[in-house]
Coordinates of C-alpha atoms in Angstrom, one line a residue:
X1 CA 55.6 152.3 9.1
X2 CA 54.4 148.8 8.7
X3 CA 57.0 147.6 11.2
X4 CA 55.8 150.2 13.7
X5 CA 52.2 149.1 13.3
X6 CA 53.1 145.5 13.6
X7 CA 55.0 146.1 16.8
X8 CA 52.1 148.1 18.3
X9 CA 49.7 145.4 17.3
X10 CA 51.9 142.7 18.8
X11 CA 52.2 144.6 22.1
X12 CA 48.4 145.0 22.3
X13 CA 47.9 141.3 21.6
X14 CA 50.4 140.5 24.4
X15 CA 48.6 142.8 26.7
X16 CA 45.6 140.4 26.8
X17 CA 46.1 138.9 30.3
X18 CA 44.4 135.5 30.0
X19 CA 44.9 134.8 33.7
X20 CA 42.7 137.8 34.6
X21 CA 40.2 137.2 31.8
X22 CA 39.8 133.5 32.4
X23 CA 39.6 133.9 36.2
X24 CA 36.8 136.5 35.7
X25 CA 34.9 134.2 33.3
X26 CA 35.2 131.3 35.8
X27 CA 34.1 133.5 38.7
X28 CA 37.5 133.1 40.4
X29 CA 39.4 135.7 42.4
X30 CA 41.8 138.0 40.5
X31 CA 45.1 136.1 40.4
X32 CA 46.9 139.3 41.2
X33 CA 45.4 139.2 44.7
X34 CA 46.5 135.8 46.0
X35 CA 49.4 133.3 46.0
X36 CA 52.4 134.7 44.2
X37 CA 50.1 137.5 42.9
X38 CA 51.4 136.7 39.4
X39 CA 48.8 136.6 36.7
X40 CA 49.9 133.4 35.1
X41 CA 48.8 129.8 34.8
X42 CA 50.8 128.5 37.8
X43 CA 49.2 131.0 40.1
X44 CA 45.7 130.4 38.6
X45 CA 46.2 126.7 39.4
X46 CA 46.6 127.7 43.1
X47 CA 42.9 128.6 42.9
X48 CA 42.2 124.9 42.6
X49 CA 40.6 125.2 39.1
X50 CA 42.7 123.2 36.7
X51 CA 40.5 124.0 33.7
X52 CA 41.1 127.7 34.3
X53 CA 44.8 127.2 34.6
X54 CA 45.0 125.2 31.4
X55 CA 43.0 127.8 29.5
X56 CA 45.3 130.5 30.9
X57 CA 48.4 128.6 29.8
X58 CA 47.0 128.0 26.3
X59 CA 45.8 131.6 25.9
X60 CA 49.1 133.1 26.9
X61 CA 51.0 130.7 24.7
X62 CA 48.8 131.2 21.6
X63 CA 49.0 135.0 21.7
X64 CA 52.8 134.8 21.6
X65 CA 52.6 132.3 18.7
X66 CA 49.9 134.3 16.9
X67 CA 51.8 137.6 16.8
X68 CA 55.0 136.0 15.4
X69 CA 53.1 133.8 13.0
X70 CA 51.2 136.7 11.6
X71 CA 54.4 138.8 11.2
X72 CA 56.2 135.9 9.5
X73 CA 53.4 134.8 7.3
X74 CA 52.7 138.3 5.9
X75 CA 56.2 139.6 6.0
X76 CA 56.6 139.8 2.3
X77 CA 53.2 141.2 1.7
X78 CA 53.8 144.1 4.1
X79 CA 57.5 144.6 3.6
X80 CA 58.6 143.1 7.0
X81 CA 62.1 141.7 7.3
X82 CA 63.6 139.4 10.0
X83 CA 64.4 142.5 12.1
X84 CA 60.7 143.4 12.1
X85 CA 59.7 139.8 13.1
X86 CA 62.2 140.0 15.9
X87 CA 60.7 143.2 17.1
X88 CA 57.3 141.7 17.0
X89 CA 58.5 138.8 19.1
X90 CA 59.8 141.1 21.8
X91 CA 56.8 143.4 21.6
X92 CA 54.2 140.6 22.3
X93 CA 56.4 139.4 25.2
X94 CA 56.6 142.9 26.6
X95 CA 52.9 143.2 26.3
X96 CA 52.5 140.2 28.5
X97 CA 54.9 141.5 31.1
X98 CA 53.6 145.0 31.2
X99 CA 50.0 144.9 29.7
X100 CA 48.5 148.3 29.0
X101 CA 45.0 146.9 29.6
X102 CA 45.8 145.8 33.2
X103 CA 47.7 148.8 34.6
X104 CA 51.0 147.3 33.4
X105 CA 50.8 144.5 36.0
X106 CA 51.6 141.3 34.0
X107 CA 52.9 137.8 34.3
X108 CA 56.4 136.4 34.2
X109 CA 56.2 135.4 30.5
X110 CA 56.9 131.6 30.5
X111 CA 53.9 130.5 28.4
X112 CA 54.1 133.6 26.1
X113 CA 57.8 133.0 25.6
X114 CA 57.1 129.4 24.7
X115 CA 54.5 130.5 22.1
X116 CA 56.9 133.0 20.6
X117 CA 59.6 130.4 20.3
X118 CA 57.2 128.0 18.6
X119 CA 56.2 130.9 16.2
X120 CA 59.8 131.4 15.4
X121 CA 60.5 127.7 14.8
X122 CA 58.6 124.7 16.0
X123 CA 61.8 122.7 16.8
X124 CA 63.1 125.6 18.8
X125 CA 59.9 125.7 20.8
X126 CA 59.8 121.9 21.3
X127 CA 63.4 121.8 22.5
X128 CA 62.8 124.6 25.0
X129 CA 59.5 123.1 26.2
X130 CA 61.2 119.7 26.6
X131 CA 63.9 121.3 28.8
X132 CA 61.2 122.9 31.0
X133 CA 59.3 119.6 31.4
X134 CA 62.5 117.6 32.2
X135 CA 63.5 120.1 34.9
X136 CA 60.0 120.5 36.3
X137 CA 59.4 116.8 36.6
X138 CA 62.8 116.2 38.1
X139 CA 62.8 119.0 40.7
X140 CA 59.1 120.0 41.0
X141 CA 59.9 123.7 40.7
X142 CA 58.1 125.6 37.9
X143 CA 60.3 128.6 38.4
X144 CA 63.6 126.6 38.2
X145 CA 62.4 124.9 35.0
X146 CA 61.6 128.3 33.5
X147 CA 65.0 129.7 34.4
X148 CA 66.9 126.7 33.0
X149 CA 64.7 126.8 29.8
X150 CA 65.4 130.5 29.5
X151 CA 69.1 129.9 29.6
X152 CA 69.0 127.1 27.0
X153 CA 66.6 128.8 24.5
X154 CA 69.3 131.1 23.0
X155 CA 71.7 128.2 22.9
X156 CA 69.2 126.1 21.0
X157 CA 68.5 128.9 18.6
X158 CA 72.2 129.5 18.0
X159 CA 72.8 125.8 17.3
X160 CA 69.8 125.6 14.9
X161 CA 70.3 128.8 13.0
X162 CA 73.4 130.6 14.0
X163 CA 73.7 134.2 15.0
X164 CA 71.1 136.6 13.6
X165 CA 68.7 139.3 14.7
X166 CA 66.1 136.8 15.9
X167 CA 68.7 135.3 18.2
X168 CA 69.1 138.8 19.8
X169 CA 65.3 138.8 20.3
X170 CA 65.5 135.4 22.1
X171 CA 68.4 136.7 24.3
X172 CA 66.2 139.7 25.2
X173 CA 63.3 137.6 26.2
X174 CA 65.4 135.2 28.1
X175 CA 67.0 138.1 30.0
X176 CA 63.6 139.6 30.9
X177 CA 62.2 136.2 31.9
X178 CA 65.1 135.7 34.3
X179 CA 64.7 139.2 35.6
X180 CA 61.0 138.6 36.3
X181 CA 61.9 135.6 38.3
X182 CA 64.3 137.4 40.6
X183 CA 62.1 136.8 43.6
X184 CA 61.8 133.1 42.7
X185 CA 65.6 132.9 42.5
X186 CA 65.8 134.4 46.0
X187 CA 63.2 131.9 47.2
X188 CA 65.0 129.0 45.6
X189 CA 68.3 130.0 47.3
X190 CA 66.5 130.3 50.6
X191 CA 64.5 127.1 50.3
X192 CA 61.2 128.9 50.3
X193 CA 60.0 128.3 46.8
X194 CA 56.8 126.4 46.5
X195 CA 56.8 123.1 44.5
X196 CA 54.4 122.1 41.8
X197 CA 51.5 120.3 43.3
X198 CA 51.7 122.1 46.6
X199 CA 48.5 123.0 48.5
X200 CA 46.3 125.6 46.9
X201 CA 46.5 129.2 48.1
X202 CA 43.9 130.7 50.4
X203 CA 41.8 132.4 47.8
X204 CA 39.0 134.8 48.6
X205 CA 36.7 136.0 45.8

């Protein structure tokens, strides 16, 4: 029962879409209505408001970290095992992708996945984030960086800890993240993907 409650709580935490909430607080247009129409930090940045984009990034990452940290910290107290923590990790990620509070229209999960990985293990998160940064700075494509990082995340986990149930959770998140970037993959192949630092979108409040 505690595992079920933890998973539900994690999903609800993940369903808090900071891109939508922060944009509303800053008086910006709903990020689901312009640019890529993705409620995430990269699209919020297209509004031209860097502070809102940073807060969105931090909020989405922290909620992923918080859910896993809570499950791991209180695992013994509430009888949660590694399998329960793995389910919580996936649940908070699913909440971000398909948030119940926002008609199941969520983001692509990059920041939340990073937070989850940091919650599982700080070095796993650092290695994955470093991969994202290297690719992003080298090629100026946020989506390409996310895809490469998603591929490497399970490899890093396997190298650090070997095969276990949490590795399965990382594989699931990586697969979902790649799936959510299917349009970006098509854009990259067709040379239509926008680069980091490109002109802001035509945003109407």
